[in-house]
Structures are given as C-alpha cells and as structure tokens.
Amino acid sequence: MRRKPQSFTRCTAALRALAVALALLSPAAISATVAADGPPRPPEEPLFHDGRSVVRAVVATPRDVRTVLAIAKDVLNHRIDVGPVDFIVDADGLRALAKSGLAHEVLVADLGPVLRADFAARARRGGAGGDGGVAGGGGFFDDFRRLEEIEAHLAALVAARPDLVTPFTIGTSLEGRPIRGVRITKAPAGSPGILFNATQHAREWGATTTACFIADRLVALEGSDPRVTALLSRAWVDVIPVVNPDGYVYSWDVNRLWRKNRRNNGNGSFGVDLNRNWAFQWGGGGASTNPDSETYRGPSAFSEPESAAMRDYFVANATLVGHIDFHSYSQLVLSPWGYTTAPPPNAAGFNALGLEMRDAIERATGTAYAAGPIASTLYIASGSSVDHAFGVHGVISWTIEVRDKGTYGFVMPASEIVPNATENLAAALELAEAAVDGAVVRLSGGARAVVEPDLAAPVAAEVRVMRGAAVAGGVRLFARIGSSGAFTETPMTETAPASFAASLPAAPCGARIEWYIEAATTVGVARSPRGPGAVHATQAIATQVLFTDTFETNLGWSAGVAGDTATSGLWTRVDPVGTIAQPENDSDDPGTLCFVTGQGVPGGAAGAADVDNGVTTLLSPRLDASHPESRIAYRRWYSNNLGGAPNADSMPISISGDDGGTWVLLEDVVENRGAWIERSFRVADFVTPGASVRLRFVARDLGQASLVEAGVDAVRVFVQECPPVEGDLNGDGTVNGADLTILLGAWGGAGPADLDGSGTVDASDLTRLLALWS
Ligand code: 0X9
Ligand code: ZN
C-alpha cells in the first residue's frame, strides 16, 4: 500500500478554518436554538424531543460548518479528522438540510418514539428496580440504574469488602445531593493512586455504567486475578461514577438528553457545562460565554459546586498519578491538551499509552476505538477536567469517549453495558499500570505470532517514561524456549531515543518461544505484556508462500456472477476513494489496488457508491491448494454499522474445493472494524485440498436500505510446517529426554521408536536416538 492523504487534508488552510469553525460550533454555538425550547418544564412533564431527528453530516468545508451551525438544535458529537458531525434537527431543519445539499444521513428519524419507549421501559421497571447486587451479581449491569441504585451498589461494595473498599464524599451538588465515590485498595498509606470518574455530562449513561463496572470488577477480582491484585497492593483506585448527580437525575426524570448541571442561570436557561468550568485555561476556545449554550463555561472558573468539589479532591489527594474522565460517545481515547492543538509535555508518552489503551480495548471485545490528543482528534475545548488534572497537578489524565459511534449515541441499549464497560476496564488497567509503574512498553509492530525457525528474530519496543525517570540499562528482554524453565535475560539496546531492540533466541521449528519485556523506572517496573506472569508467545515455524495476489493485475477474478442482483456498489478493482464507510487505501501490501464494492468520487456521499438492492459476488480464479497443509489468507474490509438500518446485513465468505460446484462457509462477516482485517484458514478444515479451490465473497444489501461497503485484498496460499525431525518421537521439534522415555517404553516392541526399521526397538535404536540428541 502507498498511503495517500485523505482528500480533506489536502487543503490545510481550509482545514484550519474548519477546525476554528468547529470549535465554535461545538455545542456552544447552538445556544440560540436550544433556547427556543423555552424554560425547562416542571419535572412531571418529560421532554421527548418529538419530531426531531438525529442526523450525521460529513462536514468538509467552512461553508458546511455554517450550514450545520444554522440548522442544528444540539450538536451531539463530532470528529474533525474524519468529517462526520452528529446533531439534532427539527422538521424545518431537516428540510433546510435537504435544500442545502450538504451530504447527510438520518441516524434517528424521530427521537420522540425512541425516547418515549426508553422512558416507558424504565418506568415499567420501577424506580427502585435492581438489587444493587455486589460485584456484578444480581443483574446490576443488565440495565441502567437510577442514582439511588448506584449509591446502593457502592454501599454494597463497601459492605462486601470492608477490608478493601472505603466510601467517601467529595462534596454536595447544587441541589444538595452528595457526590460519592469509593476507594479500593490494599496498598500502604502514601502509595500512588488512580481516579476513574464519569458523568460530568448527565446524559452519558454509558460512561456512568463504565465507572460503576470498573469499581465492581476491581472488588470482585481482588485476590483472584493476579493483575488486579498486584495493582491494588501497590496503588489505590478511586471511582466517582456520578460527578453531576443533579443533571443525572434530571436526565432520568425529565430530559434524557440533558448535558449540563442544573444551575439556574437566571435568564430562563439552566445549566453550566461542568467540563468547561475547570480553572486551567478556563475561558479559552471551545467553551461558551452564553448561559443558553450546551458548553456554557459558567460565570467563573469553579463557579459550580460539582466542579469545585472535584478541584478540592485533586488538591487533597497529592499522590494521585493517573486519571480517566469517562464520557460518551464516539469510541475515542483522548489525551491532553483540550484547549490547544500544541503538543503537551511528553506527547510521545501520551501517544504510546493511548495506542496501548486502544489495543487493550480491541483485544478485550474486538471494538475499534481511535486514540489521539483531544484538540486534534475531537475538537478544542477549554476548562476541562483533563487539562486541569495534567496542567495543574501533572496527573496523567485521559478522557475516554465510550461506545458507540452514533448508532444509538447517548441512548445506548442496555445489552451494550457490559461489553462496553469490559473493554474500558481493559483500558483503565493499562492506564493505571503505566501511571503507577512509571512507563509504557509498546512493541513495535506488535508481538509476532510466528518467526522463522533457527533464526534469532528481532524484537523492538518503544519505551516511554510516564512518571519518575528511566533507569540506565533498565530495559530487558526475558525469553525461554518452551513453556517451562527459567527465562534468559538480555539487556535491550537503545537504538534511537526511546527505541529498544534485542533478539529472541533462535528456536527449532515447532518450538514455542515465551517472552516479556521489563522497563525499570525510578518508581516501578513496567512490563509487556502487562500483569504478573503474562508472556508473549511466538511460534517458530517455516512459512512457504505458494501463491500471492495483490490485485495489482487481474489474475482471473470475476466481479459479478449470474444471478447477482445489486444495482450499485458492484465489486470493482481500484485504488479506492475513501468515505466514512469505505477504505481510502488498499491494505498494507505492494501497490495501491484492491477490490471494493463500488468506487466513489472524492467528497461524494457515503451512500452514493455502496451496495444497493441485492447481492454482488466476487469469485476467485482456481487456486492451487493441493498441498495437504495449504492455508489461505486474505484481508477484508466490511462496514455495515453506518447510515440507515445499520447492522442489517452480512458478508458471507465461502470456499469451494471443486471449482465452484459446492461451497462451504469460511465466515459470515458482521464486524465493523473500519480497518483491513487479515484472516487465514487451513483449507483441509473446510474442503479437500486440491488444485481447484476457489474463494467467494458476497457483499449484499438485503431488504433494507443499509449502508454496506466491503473490500478484499492480499489473497495468499501458503504452507506452515516443520520438516519431521528424526528421533523426535513426541513431535515437539526436538530430540530430548521425553523421546528417550518413549523409546524405552517401547523397548522390545515395534513402531515409530524403531528408528532403524529393524522390526524391534533395541540398543541400536537407542544409540541412534542419542546421536540425534538436540
Ligand atoms: O466536550 C466534551 O466535554 C467531551 N465530549 S462530550 O461529547 N462527551 O461532551 C470531550 C472532552 C474532552 N476533553 C477536553 N476537551 N479537555
Ligand atoms: Zn461528555
């Protein structure tokens, strides 16, 4: 693949103007329209946003921004670098949007029924529903919970493990509600600590449940999970799930989409955006002076009791070293700064740790998040928690925007609570360990699953100090061949600042290499992989590539077969033009071409060249997979979670061993990763290996008007095997004591231990085995 810039980054001046305009647009700029709601209704009369829609426009120019500005009732979320912005419009706004010609999709046609159904479901369950069961028991995470239920759950954690959990209150909200948290620790006094908080923004319930889940799991896993146990023995972890209790209650009782606190601003409007009310860089960009605005910064820094309580918490807890402020939505892992696009101190450290957190999330549930600094990844916002925590206290501070990416937005289905929180617990542990141990170790190019036998394969890692200082010679590789015995320690060489290299031991074909890296700082020892005793595992095995197709020329693929019904988005071999649903580049293989479903035009709408009205089939030529151990690999792209009727389709990928006569399903793709994903299969697990194997990729839009995009690249046939080792009776790749035991056990008989084929296992076989000894 040769990377080409995304079309909208080609014009940097326009982009800068766009960034400025977007900073203005951020909920702040929509104040006047929000005010059109008039004064808030009394609590007994919920607001359901009837007749309003949620739309996503792909903003590409400052003019587009002005259009959105004029039309939006509330901006929900947006990312500058990929262009989409989600916002609420009324019926007039929807008409205006259609007239404006701005490319957009309707994510929710009418919020009214959605919010009414959501409200009714919760009302049926009753206010006191849920049993506050301890440590995940009793279905606490089956549904969203009212403030009282969350408080009861925190109390239950304390009651269950008084040796581990201590309750605290950091202050009182405007309406007199305590802002509660729990401290979870077995560490001695004076140890470093971590804070996880959520719900500065009332409507972000997916963040609230994440914080509750983290507290719950830490309590449940302490004493059994080595990683959690080790963390809690050397650090304290505080969880404050609801920083804005008044707003949270209001989002349950009156307006599900309420964001701010409940300050009466005195002009008929309510609420200060707590995440614009912190002192560090208070009053800068991306915050509003207008009380009607959704990002109203308040009359002065820390004017609000909720943010002031958080300020006091940070002052009082001097050994706090790491922090995550959970928000929703967009699936982003965000680091300082928020107030400026200028890089923060240790930007490289933040970047490396952000990527580690993103990877941990993906390993946990397969969900794709993006990582980067706030101001350049999302938008400029000043007076926020993250900037204050890092700017004033030096705390390694993050915002995570949890699921999803706009399909449900703030109104996350209850079934997503646990998977969402599970992936964010993984990120939380990653942050906690890096902050406590003082460093992050990030493997360059990941941990290789396979290396060539008998060669010392290089291992490279980026080591970034997050706290304290590096220890000279403190980065070391530990490796062993096999799964038992001592690890051999090798110092890693610093080949460039923060880049360390060493080699894995050469291992015979078939052997498993286990290894880990340690990086010592003055405050602790960081490790890859994280967690005591965890190892990377790499297999030494010989790979022989028999066939490669990079799609730079057509080696006989058929794009379309008889019976295909799709009317647009047919498979085509091109250098793709990206949209929010389609790749901008082919996969990481030589050249630029791949197969995708329909070629777009630069700046075109995402729905313009997707698959519509039926199926489109991509059929391979005959592939020679006659080696009995043949494996087939391909890289695929699939997107079906954007646009109308998301997740309604799938892409079946099948294999035939008889030239297309009969087909066996390899996988039915539904995952939406926004990335090229490589898959490989052993042919014999599906069909009889032979010279007439074919692959078939069926992209389809069945029944509903969905946004469906797919791609295929880098098809290969290869074999991974070890030549048989003479004398290796147990097949572990070496001749050793285990083989001797087998030979002696077979003494006097026949079979494989009869190495010389004399008909009897005897002394001459023993002599031979000893001569072959590894
Ligand atoms: O705007 C915000 O406060 C956060 N996004 S949200 O959609 N949840 O409202 C992002 C906060 C990022 N942090 C900083 N801007 N410092
Ligand atoms: Zn938020």
PDB file of C-alpha atoms in Angstrom, residues 154-359:
ATOM      1  CA  LEU A 154     -21.392   1.449  46.038  1.00  0.00           C
ATOM      2  CA  ALA A 155     -22.594   0.813  49.590  1.00  0.00           C
ATOM      3  CA  ALA A 156     -22.896  -2.892  48.816  1.00  0.00           C
ATOM      4  CA  LEU A 157     -19.290  -2.990  47.619  1.00  0.00           C
ATOM      5  CA  VAL A 158     -18.202  -1.453  50.913  1.00  0.00           C
ATOM      6  CA  ALA A 159     -20.325  -3.896  52.902  1.00  0.00           C
ATOM      7  CA  ALA A 160     -18.989  -6.879  50.976  1.00  0.00           C
ATOM      8  CA  ARG A 161     -15.319  -6.000  51.309  1.00  0.00           C
ATOM      9  CA  PRO A 162     -14.761  -3.557  54.166  1.00  0.00           C
ATOM     10  CA  ASP A 163     -11.096  -4.625  54.126  1.00  0.00           C
ATOM     11  CA  LEU A 164     -10.791  -3.336  50.571  1.00  0.00           C
ATOM     12  CA  VAL A 165     -13.402  -0.636  49.907  1.00  0.00           C
ATOM     13  CA  THR A 166     -13.906   2.693  51.698  1.00  0.00           C
ATOM     14  CA  PRO A 167     -16.692   5.150  50.832  1.00  0.00           C
ATOM     15  CA  PHE A 168     -16.118   8.879  50.554  1.00  0.00           C
ATOM     16  CA  THR A 169     -17.984  12.018  49.554  1.00  0.00           C
ATOM     17  CA  ILE A 170     -16.202  14.835  47.752  1.00  0.00           C
ATOM     18  CA  GLY A 171     -18.889  17.481  48.170  1.00  0.00           C
ATOM     19  CA  THR A 172     -22.506  18.337  47.525  1.00  0.00           C
ATOM     20  CA  SER A 173     -24.289  19.302  44.317  1.00  0.00           C
ATOM     21  CA  LEU A 174     -26.247  22.486  43.782  1.00  0.00           C
ATOM     22  CA  GLU A 175     -29.494  20.711  44.679  1.00  0.00           C
ATOM     23  CA  GLY A 176     -27.912  19.166  47.753  1.00  0.00           C
ATOM     24  CA  ARG A 177     -27.009  15.680  46.558  1.00  0.00           C
ATOM     25  CA  PRO A 178     -23.766  14.147  47.874  1.00  0.00           C
ATOM     26  CA  ILE A 179     -21.138  13.377  45.229  1.00  0.00           C
ATOM     27  CA  ARG A 180     -19.976   9.927  46.265  1.00  0.00           C
ATOM     28  CA  GLY A 181     -17.075   7.674  45.496  1.00  0.00           C
ATOM     29  CA  VAL A 182     -15.283   4.577  46.728  1.00  0.00           C
ATOM     30  CA  ARG A 183     -11.598   3.975  47.329  1.00  0.00           C
ATOM     31  CA  ILE A 184     -10.448   0.449  46.533  1.00  0.00           C
ATOM     32  CA  THR A 185      -7.041  -0.532  47.861  1.00  0.00           C
ATOM     33  CA  LYS A 186      -4.815  -2.793  49.910  1.00  0.00           C
ATOM     34  CA  ALA A 187      -1.769  -0.594  49.415  1.00  0.00           C
ATOM     35  CA  PRO A 188       0.083   1.076  52.263  1.00  0.00           C
ATOM     36  CA  ALA A 189      -0.577   4.724  53.052  1.00  0.00           C
ATOM     37  CA  GLY A 190       1.296   7.098  50.781  1.00  0.00           C
ATOM     38  CA  SER A 191       1.003   4.818  47.732  1.00  0.00           C
ATOM     39  CA  PRO A 192       0.243   6.320  44.327  1.00  0.00           C
ATOM     40  CA  GLY A 193      -3.382   6.414  43.238  1.00  0.00           C
ATOM     41  CA  ILE A 194      -5.706   6.476  40.246  1.00  0.00           C
ATOM     42  CA  LEU A 195      -9.070   8.170  39.745  1.00  0.00           C
ATOM     43  CA  PHE A 196     -11.800   6.974  37.409  1.00  0.00           C
ATOM     44  CA  ASN A 197     -14.792   9.288  37.223  1.00  0.00           C
ATOM     45  CA  ALA A 198     -17.816   9.680  34.956  1.00  0.00           C
ATOM     46  CA  THR A 199     -20.962  11.680  34.371  1.00  0.00           C
ATOM     47  CA  GLN A 200     -19.838  15.269  34.324  1.00  0.00           C
ATOM     48  CA  HIS A 201     -22.328  15.170  31.452  1.00  0.00           C
ATOM     49  CA  ALA A 202     -25.700  13.917  32.639  1.00  0.00           C
ATOM     50  CA  ARG A 203     -26.873  12.093  29.517  1.00  0.00           C
ATOM     51  CA  GLU A 204     -23.733   9.978  29.074  1.00  0.00           C
ATOM     52  CA  TRP A 205     -25.064   6.887  30.796  1.00  0.00           C
ATOM     53  CA  GLY A 206     -22.665   4.539  29.015  1.00  0.00           C
ATOM     54  CA  ALA A 207     -19.873   6.345  30.873  1.00  0.00           C
ATOM     55  CA  THR A 208     -21.722   6.101  34.201  1.00  0.00           C
ATOM     56  CA  THR A 209     -22.120   2.344  33.862  1.00  0.00           C
ATOM     57  CA  THR A 210     -18.460   2.024  32.868  1.00  0.00           C
ATOM     58  CA  ALA A 211     -17.265   3.656  36.091  1.00  0.00           C
ATOM     59  CA  CYS A 212     -19.629   1.503  38.175  1.00  0.00           C
ATOM     60  CA  PHE A 213     -18.414  -1.630  36.399  1.00  0.00           C
ATOM     61  CA  ILE A 214     -14.746  -0.777  36.955  1.00  0.00           C
ATOM     62  CA  ALA A 215     -15.360  -0.404  40.703  1.00  0.00           C
ATOM     63  CA  ASP A 216     -17.354  -3.614  40.767  1.00  0.00           C
ATOM     64  CA  ARG A 217     -14.772  -5.690  38.861  1.00  0.00           C
ATOM     65  CA  LEU A 218     -11.819  -4.417  40.857  1.00  0.00           C
ATOM     66  CA  VAL A 219     -13.600  -5.513  44.014  1.00  0.00           C
ATOM     67  CA  ALA A 220     -14.647  -8.837  42.512  1.00  0.00           C
ATOM     68  CA  LEU A 221     -11.200  -9.646  41.095  1.00  0.00           C
ATOM     69  CA  GLU A 222      -9.012  -8.556  44.013  1.00  0.00           C
ATOM     70  CA  GLY A 223      -7.451 -11.657  45.499  1.00  0.00           C
ATOM     71  CA  SER A 224      -8.096 -13.889  42.482  1.00  0.00           C
ATOM     72  CA  ASP A 225      -6.884 -12.032  39.395  1.00  0.00           C
ATOM     73  CA  PRO A 226      -3.102 -11.565  39.654  1.00  0.00           C
ATOM     74  CA  ARG A 227      -3.100  -8.329  37.711  1.00  0.00           C
ATOM     75  CA  VAL A 228      -5.841  -6.593  39.721  1.00  0.00           C
ATOM     76  CA  THR A 229      -4.448  -7.969  42.971  1.00  0.00           C
ATOM     77  CA  ALA A 230      -0.965  -6.657  42.163  1.00  0.00           C
ATOM     78  CA  LEU A 231      -2.291  -3.240  41.185  1.00  0.00           C
ATOM     79  CA  LEU A 232      -4.347  -2.843  44.347  1.00  0.00           C
ATOM     80  CA  SER A 233      -1.413  -3.936  46.506  1.00  0.00           C
ATOM     81  CA  ARG A 234       0.692  -1.025  45.324  1.00  0.00           C
ATOM     82  CA  ALA A 235      -1.852   1.688  44.480  1.00  0.00           C
ATOM     83  CA  TRP A 236      -5.267   2.962  45.451  1.00  0.00           C
ATOM     84  CA  VAL A 237      -8.071   3.323  42.928  1.00  0.00           C
ATOM     85  CA  ASP A 238     -10.887   5.821  43.453  1.00  0.00           C
ATOM     86  CA  VAL A 239     -14.127   5.667  41.467  1.00  0.00           C
ATOM     87  CA  ILE A 240     -16.597   8.576  41.384  1.00  0.00           C
ATOM     88  CA  PRO A 241     -19.313   7.385  38.995  1.00  0.00           C
ATOM     89  CA  VAL A 242     -21.603  10.448  39.031  1.00  0.00           C
ATOM     90  CA  VAL A 243     -19.905  13.847  39.282  1.00  0.00           C
ATOM     91  CA  ASN A 244     -23.138  15.617  38.229  1.00  0.00           C
ATOM     92  CA  PRO A 245     -25.918  13.952  40.266  1.00  0.00           C
ATOM     93  CA  ASP A 246     -28.500  16.725  39.687  1.00  0.00           C
ATOM     94  CA  GLY A 247     -28.090  16.508  35.936  1.00  0.00           C
ATOM     95  CA  TYR A 248     -28.122  12.712  36.084  1.00  0.00           C
ATOM     96  CA  VAL A 249     -31.447  12.666  37.971  1.00  0.00           C
ATOM     97  CA  TYR A 250     -32.829  15.221  35.516  1.00  0.00           C
ATOM     98  CA  SER A 251     -31.792  13.023  32.594  1.00  0.00           C
ATOM     99  CA  TRP A 252     -33.853  10.213  34.133  1.00  0.00           C
ATOM    100  CA  ASP A 253     -36.907  12.217  35.090  1.00  0.00           C
ATOM    101  CA  VAL A 254     -37.264  14.966  32.525  1.00  0.00           C
ATOM    102  CA  ASN A 255     -34.874  15.233  29.612  1.00  0.00           C
ATOM    103  CA  ARG A 256     -32.913  12.140  28.622  1.00  0.00           C
ATOM    104  CA  LEU A 257     -30.565  14.326  26.569  1.00  0.00           C
ATOM    105  CA  TRP A 258     -29.656  16.771  29.372  1.00  0.00           C
ATOM    106  CA  ARG A 259     -25.909  17.514  29.480  1.00  0.00           C
ATOM    107  CA  LYS A 260     -25.061  20.256  31.994  1.00  0.00           C
ATOM    108  CA  ASN A 261     -25.625  20.636  35.721  1.00  0.00           C
ATOM    109  CA  ARG A 262     -28.859  22.251  36.947  1.00  0.00           C
ATOM    110  CA  ARG A 263     -27.695  25.795  37.712  1.00  0.00           C
ATOM    111  CA  ASN A 264     -30.471  28.357  37.245  1.00  0.00           C
ATOM    112  CA  ASN A 265     -28.668  30.853  35.069  1.00  0.00           C
ATOM    113  CA  GLY A 266     -31.252  33.499  35.832  1.00  0.00           C
ATOM    114  CA  ASN A 267     -32.089  34.249  32.212  1.00  0.00           C
ATOM    115  CA  GLY A 268     -34.575  31.445  31.807  1.00  0.00           C
ATOM    116  CA  SER A 269     -31.856  28.932  30.959  1.00  0.00           C
ATOM    117  CA  PHE A 270     -30.385  26.219  33.137  1.00  0.00           C
ATOM    118  CA  GLY A 271     -27.033  24.567  33.422  1.00  0.00           C
ATOM    119  CA  VAL A 272     -23.283  25.065  33.301  1.00  0.00           C
ATOM    120  CA  ASP A 273     -21.149  22.602  31.346  1.00  0.00           C
ATOM    121  CA  LEU A 274     -19.023  21.204  34.163  1.00  0.00           C
ATOM    122  CA  ASN A 275     -16.383  20.126  31.663  1.00  0.00           C
ATOM    123  CA  ARG A 276     -15.816  23.760  30.686  1.00  0.00           C
ATOM    124  CA  ASN A 277     -15.788  25.052  34.277  1.00  0.00           C
ATOM    125  CA  TRP A 278     -12.342  23.882  35.488  1.00  0.00           C
ATOM    126  CA  ALA A 279      -9.749  26.594  36.101  1.00  0.00           C
ATOM    127  CA  PHE A 280      -6.848  25.553  33.880  1.00  0.00           C
ATOM    128  CA  GLN A 281      -7.252  27.635  30.695  1.00  0.00           C
ATOM    129  CA  TRP A 282     -10.833  28.454  31.727  1.00  0.00           C
ATOM    130  CA  GLY A 283     -12.400  30.834  29.233  1.00  0.00           C
ATOM    131  CA  GLY A 284     -10.392  29.659  26.202  1.00  0.00           C
ATOM    132  CA  GLY A 285     -11.687  28.230  22.948  1.00  0.00           C
ATOM    133  CA  GLY A 286     -14.466  25.703  22.584  1.00  0.00           C
ATOM    134  CA  ALA A 287     -16.397  26.959  25.595  1.00  0.00           C
ATOM    135  CA  SER A 288     -19.257  29.421  25.571  1.00  0.00           C
ATOM    136  CA  THR A 289     -19.977  32.623  27.478  1.00  0.00           C
ATOM    137  CA  ASN A 290     -23.661  32.185  26.668  1.00  0.00           C
ATOM    138  CA  PRO A 291     -25.676  30.616  29.513  1.00  0.00           C
ATOM    139  CA  ASP A 292     -28.062  29.107  26.966  1.00  0.00           C
ATOM    140  CA  SER A 293     -25.275  27.134  25.366  1.00  0.00           C
ATOM    141  CA  GLU A 294     -24.664  23.425  25.910  1.00  0.00           C
ATOM    142  CA  THR A 295     -21.000  24.284  26.558  1.00  0.00           C
ATOM    143  CA  TYR A 296     -21.580  27.267  28.834  1.00  0.00           C
ATOM    144  CA  ARG A 297     -18.393  27.680  30.853  1.00  0.00           C
ATOM    145  CA  GLY A 298     -20.134  29.328  33.834  1.00  0.00           C
ATOM    146  CA  PRO A 299     -19.612  32.829  35.265  1.00  0.00           C
ATOM    147  CA  SER A 300     -16.172  31.981  36.667  1.00  0.00           C
ATOM    148  CA  ALA A 301     -13.819  29.029  36.981  1.00  0.00           C
ATOM    149  CA  PHE A 302     -15.143  26.509  39.501  1.00  0.00           C
ATOM    150  CA  SER A 303     -18.334  28.522  39.938  1.00  0.00           C
ATOM    151  CA  GLU A 304     -20.200  25.218  40.300  1.00  0.00           C
ATOM    152  CA  PRO A 305     -20.197  23.139  43.459  1.00  0.00           C
ATOM    153  CA  GLU A 306     -19.704  19.915  41.480  1.00  0.00           C
ATOM    154  CA  SER A 307     -16.550  21.055  39.673  1.00  0.00           C
ATOM    155  CA  ALA A 308     -15.303  22.816  42.825  1.00  0.00           C
ATOM    156  CA  ALA A 309     -15.656  19.527  44.696  1.00  0.00           C
ATOM    157  CA  MET A 310     -13.525  17.851  42.038  1.00  0.00           C
ATOM    158  CA  ARG A 311     -10.948  20.650  42.317  1.00  0.00           C
ATOM    159  CA  ASP A 312     -10.738  20.076  46.066  1.00  0.00           C
ATOM    160  CA  TYR A 313     -10.451  16.326  45.544  1.00  0.00           C
ATOM    161  CA  PHE A 314      -7.422  16.809  43.276  1.00  0.00           C
ATOM    162  CA  VAL A 315      -5.796  19.141  45.809  1.00  0.00           C
ATOM    163  CA  ALA A 316      -6.466  16.808  48.733  1.00  0.00           C
ATOM    164  CA  ASN A 317      -5.093  13.689  47.009  1.00  0.00           C
ATOM    165  CA  ALA A 318      -1.487  14.596  46.393  1.00  0.00           C
ATOM    166  CA  THR A 319      -0.394  11.056  45.452  1.00  0.00           C
ATOM    167  CA  LEU A 320      -2.878  10.843  42.563  1.00  0.00           C
ATOM    168  CA  VAL A 321      -0.887   9.919  39.434  1.00  0.00           C
ATOM    169  CA  GLY A 322      -3.425   8.779  36.811  1.00  0.00           C
ATOM    170  CA  HIS A 323      -6.970   9.706  35.829  1.00  0.00           C
ATOM    171  CA  ILE A 324      -9.674   8.855  33.314  1.00  0.00           C
ATOM    172  CA  ASP A 325     -12.753  11.046  32.913  1.00  0.00           C
ATOM    173  CA  PHE A 326     -15.313   8.863  31.117  1.00  0.00           C
ATOM    174  CA  HIS A 327     -17.711  10.391  28.600  1.00  0.00           C
ATOM    175  CA  SER A 328     -19.802   9.175  25.678  1.00  0.00           C
ATOM    176  CA  TYR A 329     -19.898   8.742  22.782  1.00  0.00           C
ATOM    177  CA  SER A 330     -17.540   8.207  19.764  1.00  0.00           C
ATOM    178  CA  GLN A 331     -15.097   5.454  20.865  1.00  0.00           C
ATOM    179  CA  LEU A 332     -12.122   7.709  21.417  1.00  0.00           C
ATOM    180  CA  VAL A 333      -9.158   7.550  23.774  1.00  0.00           C
ATOM    181  CA  LEU A 334      -8.224  11.205  24.272  1.00  0.00           C
ATOM    182  CA  SER A 335      -5.143  12.786  25.831  1.00  0.00           C
ATOM    183  CA  PRO A 336      -4.226  16.420  26.653  1.00  0.00           C
ATOM    184  CA  TRP A 337      -4.426  19.080  25.582  1.00  0.00           C
ATOM    185  CA  GLY A 338      -8.035  20.007  25.028  1.00  0.00           C
ATOM    186  CA  TYR A 339      -7.506  23.768  24.934  1.00  0.00           C
ATOM    187  CA  THR A 340      -4.829  23.828  22.251  1.00  0.00           C
ATOM    188  CA  THR A 341      -3.532  21.704  19.407  1.00  0.00           C
ATOM    189  CA  ALA A 342       0.023  22.378  20.654  1.00  0.00           C
ATOM    190  CA  PRO A 343       1.611  19.151  21.934  1.00  0.00           C
ATOM    191  CA  PRO A 344       1.730  18.645  25.722  1.00  0.00           C
ATOM    192  CA  PRO A 345       4.904  17.743  27.612  1.00  0.00           C
ATOM    193  CA  ASN A 346       5.684  14.064  26.932  1.00  0.00           C
ATOM    194  CA  ALA A 347       3.375  13.973  23.933  1.00  0.00           C
ATOM    195  CA  ALA A 348       5.178  10.825  22.733  1.00  0.00           C
ATOM    196  CA  GLY A 349       4.404   9.123  26.031  1.00  0.00           C
ATOM    197  CA  PHE A 350       0.741  10.050  25.808  1.00  0.00           C
ATOM    198  CA  ASN A 351       0.607   8.819  22.236  1.00  0.00           C
ATOM    199  CA  ALA A 352       2.219   5.468  23.040  1.00  0.00           C
ATOM    200  CA  LEU A 353      -0.007   4.929  26.070  1.00  0.00           C
ATOM    201  CA  GLY A 354      -3.102   5.936  24.093  1.00  0.00           C
ATOM    202  CA  LEU A 355      -2.302   3.303  21.470  1.00  0.00           C
ATOM    203  CA  GLU A 356      -1.744   0.688  24.189  1.00  0.00           C
ATOM    204  CA  MET A 357      -5.143   1.561  25.687  1.00  0.00           C
ATOM    205  CA  ARG A 358      -6.770   1.393  22.266  1.00  0.00           C
ATOM    206  CA  ASP A 359      -5.171  -2.011  21.630  1.00  0.00           C
TER     207      ASP A 359
END
